[in-house]
């Protein structure tokens, strides 16, 4: 099968750019390339938290989560070793004497369930 090829050549218009090299030293004005784009949302400056505020936050955290609790009806829960180590370190170093991982987990989950109680009830009815 023979095609009828006419002698067509592609002609490029390089009237604006006489330098054909891709990586040339001819730098275009790039200041207006993205003028229509809006910059990302500007993050507000983070305020410094003073020592007193950090102590207050820690005291509130400790009272909420790291208070020793006697768990009457306990149940075993399986968690990853790395998570257990982190929880144990927090309870041991930051908690009151007698605070253990069980009482820390119990406090965190109790708050979680209280916080999402309405949502959980709504989802249950779906």
Coordinates of C-alpha atoms in Angstrom, one line a residue:
X1 CA 0.0 0.0 0.0
X2 CA 1.5 3.2 -1.1
X3 CA 0.4 6.5 0.3
X4 CA 0.4 9.8 -1.5
X5 CA 2.8 11.8 0.6
X6 CA 3.3 15.4 -0.4
X7 CA 6.4 17.0 0.8
X8 CA 5.1 18.8 3.8
X9 CA 7.5 20.3 6.4
X10 CA 6.6 21.8 9.7
X11 CA 7.6 25.4 10.0
X12 CA 8.1 26.8 13.5
X13 CA 7.5 30.4 14.4
X14 CA 10.4 31.4 16.6
X15 CA 10.0 35.1 16.0
X16 CA 9.7 35.8 19.7
X17 CA 12.5 33.5 20.8
X18 CA 15.5 33.3 18.6
X19 CA 17.4 31.0 20.9
X20 CA 16.2 27.4 20.2
X21 CA 18.0 25.8 23.1
X22 CA 15.8 24.4 25.9
X23 CA 18.1 25.2 28.7
X24 CA 19.2 28.6 27.6
X25 CA 20.3 31.6 29.7
X26 CA 17.4 33.5 28.2
X27 CA 15.3 33.9 31.3
X28 CA 11.7 35.0 30.8
X29 CA 9.8 37.3 33.2
X30 CA 8.1 34.8 35.5
X31 CA 6.7 37.3 38.0
X32 CA 3.3 37.4 36.2
X33 CA 3.0 33.7 35.4
X34 CA 0.8 32.9 38.4
X35 CA -0.8 36.3 39.1
X36 CA -4.3 34.8 38.9
X37 CA -3.6 32.1 41.6
X38 CA -4.3 33.0 45.1
X39 CA -1.6 32.2 47.7
X40 CA -2.3 29.4 50.1
X41 CA -4.1 30.4 53.2
X42 CA -1.8 32.3 55.5
X43 CA -1.3 30.5 58.8
X44 CA -1.8 32.7 61.8
X45 CA 1.3 33.2 63.9
X46 CA 1.3 30.7 66.7
X47 CA 1.3 32.4 70.1
X48 CA 3.9 31.4 72.6
X49 CA 2.6 29.5 75.5
X50 CA 4.1 30.6 78.8
X51 CA 5.5 28.3 81.5
X52 CA 2.5 28.9 83.7
X53 CA 0.0 28.0 81.0
X54 CA 2.0 24.8 80.2
X55 CA 1.9 23.8 83.9
X56 CA -1.8 24.5 84.0
X57 CA -2.4 22.4 80.9
X58 CA -0.3 19.6 82.3
X59 CA -2.1 19.7 85.7
X60 CA -5.5 19.5 83.9
X61 CA -4.3 16.6 81.7
X62 CA -2.9 14.8 84.6
X63 CA -6.0 15.2 86.7
X64 CA -8.2 14.1 83.8
X65 CA -6.2 11.1 82.4
X66 CA -3.5 10.1 84.8
X67 CA -5.3 9.7 88.1
X68 CA -5.1 6.1 89.5
X69 CA -8.4 4.3 89.2
X70 CA -9.6 1.0 90.7
X71 CA -11.1 -0.9 87.8
X72 CA -13.7 -3.3 89.3
X73 CA -14.8 -5.3 86.3
X74 CA -11.7 -5.5 84.0
X75 CA -11.4 -6.9 80.5
X76 CA -8.3 -7.7 78.5
X77 CA -7.7 -5.6 75.4
X78 CA -5.2 -6.4 72.7
X79 CA -3.1 -3.5 71.4
X80 CA 0.1 -3.1 69.5
X81 CA 3.4 -3.4 71.4
X82 CA 4.6 0.1 70.3
X83 CA 1.3 1.7 71.5
X84 CA 1.6 -0.2 74.8
X85 CA 5.1 1.1 75.4
X86 CA 4.1 4.7 74.7
X87 CA 1.1 4.4 77.1
X88 CA 3.2 2.8 79.8
X89 CA 5.8 5.5 79.5
X90 CA 3.2 8.2 79.8
X91 CA 1.5 6.6 82.7
X92 CA 4.7 5.8 84.6
X93 CA 6.5 9.1 84.0
X94 CA 3.7 11.7 84.0
X95 CA 1.1 10.0 86.1
X96 CA 0.5 9.9 89.8
X97 CA 1.9 7.1 91.9
X98 CA -0.3 4.1 91.2
X99 CA -1.3 5.2 87.7
X100 CA -1.1 2.4 85.2
X101 CA -1.9 1.8 81.6
X102 CA -5.3 0.4 82.3
X103 CA -6.5 3.5 84.2
X104 CA -5.1 5.8 81.5
X105 CA -6.8 3.9 78.7
X106 CA -10.0 3.8 80.7
X107 CA -10.0 7.6 81.2
X108 CA -9.2 8.3 77.5
X109 CA -11.9 6.0 76.2
X110 CA -14.5 7.2 78.7
X111 CA -14.0 10.8 77.5
X112 CA -14.0 9.6 73.9
X113 CA -17.3 7.8 74.3
X114 CA -18.9 10.8 76.2
X115 CA -17.7 13.2 73.5
X116 CA -19.1 11.1 70.6
X117 CA -22.2 9.7 72.4
X118 CA -24.7 11.7 70.3
X119 CA -23.0 10.8 67.0
X120 CA -22.7 7.1 68.0
X121 CA -26.4 7.0 68.8
X122 CA -27.2 8.7 65.4
X123 CA -25.0 6.3 63.5
X124 CA -26.5 3.3 65.3
X125 CA -29.9 4.3 63.9
X126 CA -28.7 4.5 60.3

